Every structure is written in structure tokens, then in C-alpha cells.
Short mmCIF file of C-alpha atoms and ligand atoms in Angstrom, two decimals:
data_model
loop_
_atom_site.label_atom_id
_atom_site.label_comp_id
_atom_site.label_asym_id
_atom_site.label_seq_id
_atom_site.Cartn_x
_atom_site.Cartn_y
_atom_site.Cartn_z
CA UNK A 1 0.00 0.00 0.00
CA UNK A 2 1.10 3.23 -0.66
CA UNK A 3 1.87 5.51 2.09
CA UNK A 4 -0.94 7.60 3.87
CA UNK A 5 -1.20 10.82 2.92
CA UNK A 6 -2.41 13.95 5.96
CA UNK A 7 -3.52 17.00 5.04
CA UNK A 8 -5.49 20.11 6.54
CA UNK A 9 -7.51 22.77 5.02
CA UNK A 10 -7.54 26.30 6.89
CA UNK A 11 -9.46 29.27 6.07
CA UNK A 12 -12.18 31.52 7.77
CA UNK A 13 -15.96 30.71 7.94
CA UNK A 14 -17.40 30.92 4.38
CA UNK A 15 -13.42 30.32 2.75
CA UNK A 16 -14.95 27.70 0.41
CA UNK A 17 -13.35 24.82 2.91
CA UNK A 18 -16.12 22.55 2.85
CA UNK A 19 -16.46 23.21 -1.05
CA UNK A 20 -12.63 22.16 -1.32
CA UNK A 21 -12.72 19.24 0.61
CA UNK A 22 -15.71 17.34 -0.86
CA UNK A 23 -13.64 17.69 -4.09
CA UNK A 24 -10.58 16.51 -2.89
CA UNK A 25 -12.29 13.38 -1.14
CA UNK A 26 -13.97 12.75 -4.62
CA UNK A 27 -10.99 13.35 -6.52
CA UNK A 28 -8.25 11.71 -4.66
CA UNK A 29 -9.88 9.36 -2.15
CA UNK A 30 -9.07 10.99 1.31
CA UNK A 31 -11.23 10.22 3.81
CA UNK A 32 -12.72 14.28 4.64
CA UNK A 33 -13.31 14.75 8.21
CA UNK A 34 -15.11 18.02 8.91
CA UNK A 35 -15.14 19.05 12.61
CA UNK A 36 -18.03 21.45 12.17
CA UNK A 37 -19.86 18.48 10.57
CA UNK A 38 -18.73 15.96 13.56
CA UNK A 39 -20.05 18.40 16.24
CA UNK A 40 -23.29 19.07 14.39
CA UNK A 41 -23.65 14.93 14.62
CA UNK A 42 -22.48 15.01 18.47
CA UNK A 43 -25.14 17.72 19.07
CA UNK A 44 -27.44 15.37 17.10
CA UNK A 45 -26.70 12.73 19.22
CA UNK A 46 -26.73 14.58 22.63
CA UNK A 47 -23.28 13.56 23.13
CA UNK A 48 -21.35 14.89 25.84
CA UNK A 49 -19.06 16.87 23.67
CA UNK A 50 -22.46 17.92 21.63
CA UNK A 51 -23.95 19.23 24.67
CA UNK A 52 -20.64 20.93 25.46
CA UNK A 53 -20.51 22.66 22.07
CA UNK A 54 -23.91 23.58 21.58
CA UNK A 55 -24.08 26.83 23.17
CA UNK A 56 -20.86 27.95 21.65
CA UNK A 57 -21.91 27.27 17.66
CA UNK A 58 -24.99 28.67 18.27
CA UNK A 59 -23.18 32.12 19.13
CA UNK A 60 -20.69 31.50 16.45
CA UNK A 61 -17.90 31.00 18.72
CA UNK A 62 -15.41 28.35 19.24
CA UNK A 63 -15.73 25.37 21.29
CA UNK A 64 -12.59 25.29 23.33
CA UNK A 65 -9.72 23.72 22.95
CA UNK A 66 -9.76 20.73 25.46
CA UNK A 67 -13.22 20.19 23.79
CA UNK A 68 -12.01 20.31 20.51
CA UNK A 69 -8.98 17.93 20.95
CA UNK A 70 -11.05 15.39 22.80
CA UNK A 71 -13.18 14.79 20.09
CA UNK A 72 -10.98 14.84 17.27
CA UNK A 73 -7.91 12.56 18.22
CA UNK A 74 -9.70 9.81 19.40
CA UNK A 75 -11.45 9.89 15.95
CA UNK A 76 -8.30 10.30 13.67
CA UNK A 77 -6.86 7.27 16.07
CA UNK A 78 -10.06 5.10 14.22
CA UNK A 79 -8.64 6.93 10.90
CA UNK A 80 -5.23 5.51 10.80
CA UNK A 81 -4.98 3.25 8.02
CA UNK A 82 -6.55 6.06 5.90
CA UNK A 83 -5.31 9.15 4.36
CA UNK A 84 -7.16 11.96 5.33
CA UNK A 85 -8.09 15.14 4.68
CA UNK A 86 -8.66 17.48 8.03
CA UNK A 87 -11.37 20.12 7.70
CA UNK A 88 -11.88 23.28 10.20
CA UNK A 89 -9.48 21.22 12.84
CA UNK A 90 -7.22 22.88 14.17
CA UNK A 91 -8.23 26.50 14.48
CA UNK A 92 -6.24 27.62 17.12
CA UNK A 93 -2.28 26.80 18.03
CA UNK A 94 -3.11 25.24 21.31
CA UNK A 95 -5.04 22.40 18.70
CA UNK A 96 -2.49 22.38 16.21
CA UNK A 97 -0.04 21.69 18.45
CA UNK A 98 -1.90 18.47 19.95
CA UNK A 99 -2.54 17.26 16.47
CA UNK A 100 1.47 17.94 16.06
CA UNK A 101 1.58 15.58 18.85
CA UNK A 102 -0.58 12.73 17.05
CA UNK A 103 0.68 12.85 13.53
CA UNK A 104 2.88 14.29 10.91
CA UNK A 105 1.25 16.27 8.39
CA UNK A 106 2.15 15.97 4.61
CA UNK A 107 0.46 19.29 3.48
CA UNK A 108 -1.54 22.18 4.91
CA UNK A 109 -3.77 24.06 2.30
CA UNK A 110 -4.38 27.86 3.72
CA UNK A 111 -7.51 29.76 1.52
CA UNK A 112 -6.71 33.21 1.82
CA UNK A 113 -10.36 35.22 0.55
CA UNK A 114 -10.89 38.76 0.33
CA UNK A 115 -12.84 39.95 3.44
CA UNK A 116 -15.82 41.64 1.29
CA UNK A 117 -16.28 38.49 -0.13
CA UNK A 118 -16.57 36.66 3.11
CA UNK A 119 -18.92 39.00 3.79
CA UNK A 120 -21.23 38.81 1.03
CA UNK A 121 -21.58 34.95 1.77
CA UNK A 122 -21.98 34.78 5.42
CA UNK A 123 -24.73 37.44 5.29
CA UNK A 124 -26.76 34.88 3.96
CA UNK A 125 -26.06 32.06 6.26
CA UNK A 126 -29.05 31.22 8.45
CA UNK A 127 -28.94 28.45 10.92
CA UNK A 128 -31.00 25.30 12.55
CA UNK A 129 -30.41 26.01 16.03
CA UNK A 130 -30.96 22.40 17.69
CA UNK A 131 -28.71 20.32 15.18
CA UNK A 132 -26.27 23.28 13.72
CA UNK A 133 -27.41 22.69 10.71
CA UNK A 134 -26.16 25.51 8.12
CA UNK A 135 -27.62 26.78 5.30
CA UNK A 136 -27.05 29.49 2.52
CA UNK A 137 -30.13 31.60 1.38
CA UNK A 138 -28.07 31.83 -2.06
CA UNK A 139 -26.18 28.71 -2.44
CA UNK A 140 -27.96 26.18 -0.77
CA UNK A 141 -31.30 27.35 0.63
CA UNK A 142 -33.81 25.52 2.49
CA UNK A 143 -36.53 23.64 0.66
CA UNK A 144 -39.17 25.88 2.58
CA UNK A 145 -38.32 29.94 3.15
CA UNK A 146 -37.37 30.25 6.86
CA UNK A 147 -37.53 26.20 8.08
CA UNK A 148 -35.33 23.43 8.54
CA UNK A 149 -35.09 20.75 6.08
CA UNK A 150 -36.09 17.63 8.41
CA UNK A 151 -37.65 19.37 10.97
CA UNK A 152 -39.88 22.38 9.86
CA UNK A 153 -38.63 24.21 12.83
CA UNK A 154 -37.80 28.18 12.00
CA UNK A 155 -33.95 28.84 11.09
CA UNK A 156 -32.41 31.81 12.84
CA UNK A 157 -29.12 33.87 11.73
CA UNK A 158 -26.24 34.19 14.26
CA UNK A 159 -26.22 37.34 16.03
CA UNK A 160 -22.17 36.96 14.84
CA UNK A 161 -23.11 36.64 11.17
CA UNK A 162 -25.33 39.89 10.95
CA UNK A 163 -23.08 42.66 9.13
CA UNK A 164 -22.35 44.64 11.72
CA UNK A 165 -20.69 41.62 13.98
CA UNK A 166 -19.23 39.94 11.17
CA UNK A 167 -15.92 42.08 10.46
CA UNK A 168 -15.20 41.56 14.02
CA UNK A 169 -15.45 38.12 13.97
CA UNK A 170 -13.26 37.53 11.15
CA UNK A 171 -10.52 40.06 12.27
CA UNK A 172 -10.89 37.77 15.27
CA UNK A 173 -9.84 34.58 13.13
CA UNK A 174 -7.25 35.77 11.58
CA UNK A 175 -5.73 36.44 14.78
CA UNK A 176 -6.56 33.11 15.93
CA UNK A 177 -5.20 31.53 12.98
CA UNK A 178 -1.95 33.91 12.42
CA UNK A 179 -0.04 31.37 14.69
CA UNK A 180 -1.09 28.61 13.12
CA UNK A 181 -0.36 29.67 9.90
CA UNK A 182 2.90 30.32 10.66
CA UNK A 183 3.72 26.82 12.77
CA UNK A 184 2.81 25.38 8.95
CA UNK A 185 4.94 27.89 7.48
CA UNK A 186 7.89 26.86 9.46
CA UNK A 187 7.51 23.61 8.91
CA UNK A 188 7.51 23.93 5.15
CA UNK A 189 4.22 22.58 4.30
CA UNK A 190 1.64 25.57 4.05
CA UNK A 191 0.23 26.20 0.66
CA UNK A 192 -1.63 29.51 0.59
CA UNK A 193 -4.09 30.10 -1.92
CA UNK A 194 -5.41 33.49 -2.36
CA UNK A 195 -9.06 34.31 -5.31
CA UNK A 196 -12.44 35.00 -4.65
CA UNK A 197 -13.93 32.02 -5.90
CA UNK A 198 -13.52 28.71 -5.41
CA UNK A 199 -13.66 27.44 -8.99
CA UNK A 200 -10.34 29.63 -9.98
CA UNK A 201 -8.50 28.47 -6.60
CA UNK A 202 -9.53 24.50 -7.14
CA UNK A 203 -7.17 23.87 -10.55
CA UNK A 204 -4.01 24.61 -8.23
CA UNK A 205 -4.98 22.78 -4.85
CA UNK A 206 -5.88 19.73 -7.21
CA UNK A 207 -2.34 20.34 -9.22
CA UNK A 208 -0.82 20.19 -6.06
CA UNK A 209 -2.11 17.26 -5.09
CA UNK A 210 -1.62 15.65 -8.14
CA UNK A 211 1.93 16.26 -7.24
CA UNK A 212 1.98 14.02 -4.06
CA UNK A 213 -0.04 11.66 -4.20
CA UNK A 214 0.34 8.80 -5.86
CA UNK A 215 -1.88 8.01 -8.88
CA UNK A 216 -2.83 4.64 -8.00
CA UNK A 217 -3.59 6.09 -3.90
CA UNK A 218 -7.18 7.26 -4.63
CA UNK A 219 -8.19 3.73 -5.67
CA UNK A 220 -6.50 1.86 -3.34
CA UNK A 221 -7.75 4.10 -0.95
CA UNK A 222 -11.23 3.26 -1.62
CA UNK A 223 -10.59 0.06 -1.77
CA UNK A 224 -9.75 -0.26 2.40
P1 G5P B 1 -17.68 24.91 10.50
O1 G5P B 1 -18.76 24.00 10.09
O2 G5P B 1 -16.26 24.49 10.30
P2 G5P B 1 -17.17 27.50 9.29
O3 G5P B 1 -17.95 28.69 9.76
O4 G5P B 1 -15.72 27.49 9.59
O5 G5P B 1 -18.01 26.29 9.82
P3 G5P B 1 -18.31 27.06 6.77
O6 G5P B 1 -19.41 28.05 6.86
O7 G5P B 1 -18.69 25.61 6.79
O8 G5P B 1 -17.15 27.30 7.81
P4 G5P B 1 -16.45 26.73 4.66
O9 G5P B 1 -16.46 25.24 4.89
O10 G5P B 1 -15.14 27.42 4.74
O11 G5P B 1 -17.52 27.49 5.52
O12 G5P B 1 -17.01 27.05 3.26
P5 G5P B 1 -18.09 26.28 2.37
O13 G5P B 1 -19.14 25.67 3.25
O14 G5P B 1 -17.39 25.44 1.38
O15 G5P B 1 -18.65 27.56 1.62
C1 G5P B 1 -19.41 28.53 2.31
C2 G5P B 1 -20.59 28.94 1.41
O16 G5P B 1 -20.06 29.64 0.29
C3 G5P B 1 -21.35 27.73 0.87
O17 G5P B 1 -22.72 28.05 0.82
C4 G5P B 1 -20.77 27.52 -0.52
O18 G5P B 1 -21.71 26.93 -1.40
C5 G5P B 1 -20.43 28.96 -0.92
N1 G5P B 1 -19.28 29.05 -1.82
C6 G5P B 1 -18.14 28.31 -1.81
N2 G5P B 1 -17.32 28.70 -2.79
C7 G5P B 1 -17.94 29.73 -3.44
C8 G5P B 1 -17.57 30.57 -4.54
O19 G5P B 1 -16.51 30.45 -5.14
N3 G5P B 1 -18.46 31.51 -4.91
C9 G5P B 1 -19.64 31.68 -4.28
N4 G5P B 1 -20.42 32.64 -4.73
N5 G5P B 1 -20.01 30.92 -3.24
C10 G5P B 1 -19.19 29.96 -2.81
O20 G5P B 1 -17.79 25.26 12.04
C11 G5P B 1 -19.01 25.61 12.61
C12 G5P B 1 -18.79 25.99 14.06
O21 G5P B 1 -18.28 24.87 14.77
C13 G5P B 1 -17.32 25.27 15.74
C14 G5P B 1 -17.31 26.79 15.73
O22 G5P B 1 -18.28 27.22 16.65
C15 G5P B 1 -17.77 27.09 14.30
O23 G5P B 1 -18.34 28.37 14.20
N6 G5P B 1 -16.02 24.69 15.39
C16 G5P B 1 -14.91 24.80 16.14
N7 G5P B 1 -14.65 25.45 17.30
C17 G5P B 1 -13.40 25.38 17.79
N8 G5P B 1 -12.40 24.70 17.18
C18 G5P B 1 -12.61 24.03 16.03
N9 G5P B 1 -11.60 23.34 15.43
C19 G5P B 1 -13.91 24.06 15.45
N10 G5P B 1 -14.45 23.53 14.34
C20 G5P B 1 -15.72 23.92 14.30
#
């Protein structure tokens, strides 16, 4: 078998992460773990951690880090005879440096997007409250105005994603993320990528990965 390939996708809320990653899992057979995604199933399942994080997503903040780290190692442990592609995890340098302590990292892809862009997406995010499900008025609306998908309950919008919070909150990531970014940098294996839309930022993370992984990887990939 060829040999497993770790990567991580950074970027603030609305970067096109998510977007990215569902490609890259397609394309190359990584296995994409989204921790936004595995809270919103641990809130689902009134988990412990869920329960924990609840309160935080629905203000738009972050669950902390001894949340965070708890729930994510112990589900890369189940991961390791896959390659994998990390999405949203870590966010802050107290979690990247616990991942540093679990595994090596082949590749860190960075998506650097023009605030006013950010913007313009996010002010359209509305949210199911009770499972964290997200969705975008433009891009991927509910099927009903207003209400959830499954349930029919109303959707709200974060206080944090109305215009006038939202340049605060992502001058807050960046300065969250600054370390981070640069414990990749140093270690030689951040890739930034810097457009305002994903389709013109995709040909270049995929070229890139064309570049180190193995062609025959994706299919024996899928095969485990
Ligand atoms: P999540 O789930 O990680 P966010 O806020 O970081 O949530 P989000 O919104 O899921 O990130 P994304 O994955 O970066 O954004 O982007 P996406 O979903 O692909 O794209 C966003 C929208 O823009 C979509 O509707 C998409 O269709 C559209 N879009 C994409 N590309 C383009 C484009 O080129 N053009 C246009 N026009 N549109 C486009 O985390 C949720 C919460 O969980 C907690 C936090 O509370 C967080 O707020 N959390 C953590 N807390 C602490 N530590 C961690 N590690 C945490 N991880 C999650």
C-alpha cells in the first residue's frame, strides 16, 4: 500500500473549505473529516461533547480547545490506516499543536479570501439552532423559506453573522489563525491560496495534489 497521505484545510468561515474538501475526497480518495460536521452529529446525538458545544456554535464562537482535541484525536486514532483530509481542525495553536503531537502532516492548504467576499456569503447564512445545521439563502437554501429541512422548525441567523458583527469576527480569526499559519509555514508545508472564488483556486490545490499523491492512492484508498 502506498503511504498515507495527511492534510489540513484552513481558512475563515465561508473560505470555500467545505467546497474544497468534498472535491478533494472525490478526486483523490481521502477520507474528509469536517469538525463542524462531527459536532453538528455530536449535538445530534446529545453527546457529551455535543452538549458541550452547543451553546458555543450557536453564538458562532469556538468550542474550546480541550473540547475540541477530545473529540478529534480519538477519531483520527479510528482513521489511521486512511489518508485523510482534516477540515476546520485545528483552528487555534493550542489544537495544532496536539494534532502535532498525534501525527505528521504531509500538506496544509491555507484559503486566503478577500474579506468583502466573506462577507457577502456569510450574510446569507441562516442556521437550525438544535442540530447546527447551516444553510445558505443563495447557495444552498432551504426547501421551505425560513424552516429546517427535516424538521420544519424556523432557522435563525447568528447574532455573529449579521453585518455589523461579522468584520469583528473575522478580524478575530485571523488572529486566531496567524499562529497557526505560521507553525505550517515553518515547517515547510503551508500552501496559501489566495481568489475569490472557489472554482479559480480549485485547478491549483488539485495540481498540487496531483503532485503528491500517488496516482494509484485514490483507488486503493477506496478500496480499504
Ligand atoms: P464549520 O462548520 O467548520 P465555518 O464557519 O468554519 O463552519 P463554513 O461556513 O462551513 O465554515 P467553509 O467550509 O469554509 O464554511 O465554506 P463552504 O461551506 O465550502 O462555503 C461557504 C458557502 O459559500 C457555501 O454556501 C458555498 O456553497 C459557498 N461558496 C463556496 N465557494 C464559493 C464561490 O466560489 N463563490 C460563491 N459565490 N459561493 C461559494 O464550524 C461551525 C462551528 O463549529 C465550531 C465553531 O463554533 C464554528 O463556528 N467549530 C470549532 N470550534 C473550535 N475549534 C474548532 N476546530 C472548530 N471547528 C468547528
Amino acid at each position: 500500500m502506498s503511504k498515507l497521505f495527511r492534510a489540513v484545510i484552513l481558512g475563515p468561515p465561508g473560505s470555500g473549505k467545505g467546497t474544497i474538501s468534498e472535491r478533494v475526497a472525490s478526486i483523490f480518495g481521502l477520507q474528509h473529516l469536517s469538525s463542524g460536521d462531527f459536532l453538528r452529529q455530536n449535538i445530534t446525538a446529545n453527546t457529551e461533547a455535543g452538549i458541550l458545544a452547543k451553546a458555543y456554535i450557536e453564538k458562532g464562537a469556538l468550542v474550546p480547545d480541550h473540547v475540541m482535541t477530545r473529540l478529534m484525536l480519538p477519531r483520527l486514532e479510528e482513521m489511521t490506516r486512511h489518508s485523510w483530509l482534516l477540515d476546520g481542525f485545528p483552528r487555534t495553536l493550542a489544537q495544532a499543536e496536539a494534532l502535532n503531537s498525534a501525527c505528521d502532516l504531509d500538506v496544509v492548504i491555507s484559503l486566503n479570501i478577500p474579506l468583502e467576499t466573506l462577507k457577502e456569503r456569510l450574510r446569507h447564512r441562516w442556521i437550525h439552532p438544535a442540530s447546527g445545521r447551516v444553510y445558505n439563502m443563495c447557495f444552498n437554501p432551504p426547501r421551505v423559506q425560513g424552516v429546517d429541512d427535516i424538521t420544519g422548525e424556523p432557522l435563525i441567523q447568528h447574532e455573529d453573522d449579521k453585518p455589523e458583527a461579522l468584520v469583528a469576527r473575522l478580524r478575530h480569526y485571523k488572529d486566531v489563525a496567524k499562529p497557526v499559519i505560521d507553525l505550517y509555514r515553518a515547517k515547510g508545508i503551508l500552501h496559501m491560496f489566495s481568489d475569490t472564488e472557489t472554482d479559480r483556486i480549485w485547478p491549483y490545490v488539485s495540481s498540487l495534489l496531483s503532485a503528491k499523491i500517488p496516482t494509484d492512492h485514490a483507488d486503493a484508498q477506496r478500496a480499504t
